[in-house]
Amino acid sequence: MKKIICKKEYDTETATKIKQYTNGYFGDPAGYEETLYQTPGGLYFLYVSGGAASPYPQEDILRMAKTKVNAWLDQH
């Protein structure tokens, strides 16, 4: 998936996957996945997707500040 946010490109095809977190099971309407990526330019983002009752009912890309990356990694 590719998305432009604030004139910067975030692309799961060209970024480096750092860690993936899965909550729930396949087919769970409340289940979701968050995958942390780093772009070649050093920016971080989450690729998110999930079931209809999850926090991410549609796939999306969310920017992540460098200052929040370690906290996310520690949580997951």
Coordinates of C-alpha atoms in Angstrom, one line a residue:
M1 CA 0.0 0.0 0.0
K2 CA 1.2 3.5 -0.7
K3 CA 0.0 6.8 0.8
I4 CA 1.1 10.4 0.6
I5 CA 0.9 12.3 3.9
C6 CA 2.1 15.9 4.2
K7 CA 3.9 15.6 0.8
K8 CA 5.9 12.5 2.0
E9 CA 5.4 9.0 0.5
Y10 CA 4.9 6.0 2.7
D11 CA 5.0 2.7 0.8
T12 CA 4.9 -0.8 2.3
E13 CA 6.7 -2.1 -0.9
T14 CA 9.8 0.1 -0.5
A15 CA 10.0 0.4 3.3
T16 CA 11.6 -2.0 5.8
K17 CA 9.3 -4.0 7.9
I18 CA 10.4 -3.8 11.6
K19 CA 7.7 -5.6 13.5
Q20 CA 4.1 -6.9 13.1
Y21 CA 1.5 -7.2 15.9
T22 CA -1.7 -9.2 15.6
N23 CA -4.6 -8.9 18.0
G24 CA -7.3 -11.6 17.6
Y25 CA -7.6 -14.4 15.1
F26 CA -8.3 -14.6 11.4
G27 CA -12.0 -13.7 10.8
D28 CA -12.4 -12.0 14.2
P29 CA -14.5 -8.9 13.6
A30 CA -12.6 -7.1 16.4
G31 CA -9.2 -8.4 15.4
Y32 CA -6.6 -6.3 13.8
E33 CA -2.9 -6.1 12.7
E34 CA -0.4 -3.3 13.1
T35 CA 2.9 -3.4 11.2
L36 CA 5.7 -1.0 11.9
Y37 CA 7.8 0.1 8.9
Q38 CA 10.7 2.5 8.3
T39 CA 11.1 4.3 5.0
P40 CA 14.4 4.6 3.2
G41 CA 14.5 8.2 4.4
G42 CA 14.2 7.2 8.0
L43 CA 10.5 7.9 8.6
Y44 CA 8.3 5.5 10.6
F45 CA 4.7 4.5 9.9
L46 CA 2.2 1.8 10.8
Y47 CA 0.3 -0.1 8.2
V48 CA -3.0 -1.1 9.9
S49 CA -6.0 -3.3 9.0
G50 CA -8.7 -5.2 10.8
G51 CA -12.2 -6.5 11.0
A52 CA -15.4 -4.4 10.9
A53 CA -15.5 -4.0 14.7
S54 CA -11.8 -3.3 15.2
P55 CA -10.1 0.1 15.6
Y56 CA -9.0 -0.3 11.9
P57 CA -12.0 -1.4 9.9
Q58 CA -10.2 -0.2 6.7
E59 CA -6.5 -0.6 5.8
D60 CA -4.6 2.5 6.3
I61 CA -1.1 4.0 6.8
L62 CA -0.5 6.1 9.9
R63 CA 2.6 8.2 10.4
M64 CA 4.6 7.6 13.6
A65 CA 7.0 10.0 15.3
K66 CA 10.4 8.6 16.0
T67 CA 9.8 9.5 19.7
K68 CA 6.9 7.0 19.8
V69 CA 8.5 4.1 18.1
N70 CA 10.2 2.7 21.2
A71 CA 7.0 2.9 23.2
W72 CA 5.1 1.0 20.5
L73 CA 7.8 -1.7 20.3
D74 CA 7.8 -2.1 24.1
Q75 CA 4.0 -2.5 24.1
H76 CA 4.0 -5.1 21.4

